[in-house]
Coordinates of C-alpha atoms in Angstrom, one line a residue:
M1 CA 3.6 -35.8 15.9
S2 CA 7.0 -34.2 15.3
A3 CA 7.4 -30.7 13.6
P4 CA 8.3 -31.0 9.8
R5 CA 11.8 -30.7 9.1
L6 CA 12.9 -28.1 6.4
R7 CA 16.3 -28.2 5.1
T8 CA 17.9 -25.1 3.6
T9 CA 20.7 -25.2 1.1
P10 CA 22.3 -21.9 -0.3
L11 CA 22.7 -22.2 -4.0
P12 CA 25.5 -19.6 -4.9
G13 CA 24.5 -17.4 -7.7
I14 CA 21.0 -18.9 -7.9
G15 CA 19.3 -18.4 -4.5
V16 CA 18.3 -20.8 -1.8
Q17 CA 16.7 -24.3 -2.0
Y18 CA 14.3 -25.4 0.7
D19 CA 13.5 -29.1 1.1
L20 CA 10.5 -30.5 3.1
V21 CA 9.5 -34.1 3.7
T22 CA 5.8 -34.3 4.4
R23 CA 4.1 -36.5 7.0
E24 CA 3.2 -38.7 4.2
Q25 CA 7.0 -38.9 3.3
R26 CA 6.6 -36.9 0.1
H27 CA 9.6 -34.7 -0.8
L28 CA 8.7 -31.2 -1.9
S29 CA 11.5 -28.7 -2.8
V30 CA 11.2 -24.8 -3.4
V31 CA 14.0 -23.0 -5.1
A32 CA 13.9 -19.3 -4.1
H33 CA 15.7 -17.6 -7.1
R34 CA 17.5 -14.3 -6.6
D35 CA 15.3 -12.6 -9.1
G36 CA 12.2 -13.4 -6.9
S37 CA 10.8 -16.3 -8.9
R38 CA 10.3 -19.6 -7.4
T39 CA 10.6 -23.2 -8.7
V40 CA 8.5 -25.8 -6.9
G41 CA 9.5 -29.5 -7.3
L42 CA 7.4 -32.5 -6.2
Y43 CA 9.5 -35.7 -6.1
Q44 CA 8.3 -39.3 -6.8
A45 CA 7.0 -41.2 -3.9
D46 CA 9.1 -44.4 -4.9
D47 CA 12.3 -42.3 -5.9
P48 CA 12.8 -39.3 -3.7
D49 CA 15.7 -38.2 -5.9
S50 CA 13.6 -38.1 -9.1
C51 CA 11.5 -35.0 -9.7
A52 CA 8.0 -35.9 -10.8
H53 CA 6.7 -32.4 -11.3
S54 CA 8.3 -28.9 -11.5
L55 CA 6.4 -25.6 -11.6
R56 CA 8.2 -22.2 -12.3
L57 CA 6.4 -19.1 -10.6
T58 CA 7.1 -15.5 -11.0
G59 CA 7.4 -13.5 -7.7
A60 CA 3.9 -12.3 -8.0
E61 CA 2.6 -15.7 -8.5
A62 CA 4.7 -17.0 -5.5
G63 CA 3.0 -14.2 -3.5
S64 CA -0.4 -15.2 -4.6
L65 CA 0.4 -18.8 -3.6
I66 CA 1.7 -17.7 -0.3
D67 CA -1.6 -15.7 0.3
A68 CA -3.5 -18.9 -0.6
L69 CA -1.5 -21.0 1.9
M70 CA -1.6 -18.5 4.5
P71 CA -4.7 -16.3 5.2
T72 CA -4.4 -12.7 4.2
H73 CA -3.7 -11.8 7.9
H74 CA -0.6 -13.7 7.6
S75 CA 0.3 -12.6 4.1
A76 CA 3.9 -12.1 3.2
S77 CA 3.0 -8.7 1.7
L78 CA 0.8 -7.7 4.6
L79 CA 2.9 -5.3 6.8
Y80 CA 0.3 -4.3 9.4
T81 CA -3.2 -4.5 10.3
T82 CA -5.3 -2.6 13.1
D83 CA -8.4 -3.1 14.9
L84 CA -9.8 -0.2 12.9
G85 CA -9.9 -2.2 9.8
L86 CA -6.9 -0.7 8.1
V87 CA -4.0 -2.6 6.5
A88 CA -0.7 -1.7 5.2
E89 CA 0.5 -3.9 2.3
R90 CA 3.2 -4.2 -0.3
V91 CA 2.1 -4.0 -3.9
E92 CA 4.5 -4.5 -6.8
V93 CA 4.3 -2.6 -10.1
A94 CA 5.1 -5.2 -12.7
A95 CA 7.4 -4.2 -15.7
T96 CA 4.3 -5.1 -17.9
S97 CA 2.0 -2.8 -15.9
R98 CA 0.3 0.0 -17.8
W99 CA 1.6 2.3 -15.0
N100 CA 5.3 1.5 -15.6
G101 CA 6.7 5.0 -16.5
R102 CA 3.5 6.9 -15.7
L103 CA 2.9 9.4 -12.9
L104 CA 1.5 8.2 -9.6
G105 CA -1.3 10.8 -9.8
D106 CA -2.5 9.3 -13.1
T107 CA -3.6 6.1 -11.1
R108 CA -6.2 8.1 -9.2
M109 CA -5.5 5.6 -6.5
R110 CA -6.9 7.6 -3.5
T111 CA -9.9 8.7 -5.6
E112 CA -10.8 5.2 -7.0
T113 CA -9.9 3.1 -3.8
G114 CA -9.7 5.3 -0.7
S115 CA -6.0 3.9 -0.3
S116 CA -3.0 5.8 0.1
I117 CA 0.5 5.1 -1.2
V118 CA 2.8 6.1 1.6
A119 CA 6.2 5.0 0.4
V120 CA 7.8 3.5 -2.7
L121 CA 10.7 1.0 -2.4
R122 CA 13.0 1.0 -5.5
R123 CA 16.0 -1.1 -5.5
A124 CA 17.6 -0.2 -2.1
E125 CA 16.0 3.1 -1.8
A126 CA 12.8 4.0 0.1
I127 CA 10.9 7.0 -1.2
P128 CA 8.5 8.3 1.7
S129 CA 5.3 10.1 0.8
P130 CA 5.5 10.1 -3.0
A131 CA 3.9 13.2 -4.6
P132 CA 1.3 12.8 -7.5
D133 CA 4.0 13.8 -9.9
F134 CA 6.2 10.9 -8.8
R135 CA 7.0 8.5 -11.8
L136 CA 6.4 4.7 -11.3
A137 CA 8.8 2.1 -12.5
G138 CA 8.4 -1.6 -13.2
G139 CA 9.7 -3.5 -10.1
D140 CA 8.7 -0.7 -7.6
T141 CA 7.1 -1.9 -4.6
L142 CA 4.5 0.5 -3.3
I143 CA 3.4 0.5 0.4
V144 CA -0.4 0.9 0.2
I145 CA -2.5 1.8 3.3
G146 CA -6.3 1.4 3.4
T147 CA -9.1 -0.8 4.2
R148 CA -8.7 -4.4 3.0
E149 CA -11.1 -3.7 0.1
G150 CA -9.3 -0.6 -0.8
V151 CA -5.9 -2.2 -0.8
D152 CA -7.2 -5.1 -2.9
A153 CA -8.7 -2.5 -5.4
A154 CA -5.2 -0.6 -5.5
A155 CA -3.5 -4.0 -6.2
A156 CA -5.8 -4.7 -9.2
I157 CA -5.4 -1.2 -10.5
L158 CA -1.6 -1.6 -10.3
G159 CA -1.7 -5.0 -11.9
R160 CA -3.4 -3.9 -15.0
E161 CA -1.5 -4.4 -18.2

């Protein structure tokens, strides 16, 4: 069986479109928008140019779908894992998160989960070892290290609205 063919098409000002024709000759399209969202399109079998279903996903929803399609040890947000059971993962602070504008120490992250936030990525800047008085902002990506359970608990805390 030949490898699936993925065609990539730049969409200036929008993002990139990825097209895949499955083994069953079904056309699937994903548009990766510049804002991090994704649009998934499934085309009609009898008319490959006619979209039968379209679904818009936020960046976080797309990340969750990626996690479902690829087991956690292959997650796009997973940065590193060790034989000691520790993982390093990216966790985004949503604009609607209750932590948007609040201090990192207010999350009680280490106390509640045993996980540590070792860096914050904000726009094009990396802030290493943020102190408890660091003010979080929607769109921040936190680099969290801990056990799988601890990092999952940290993501749950940061995702609270």
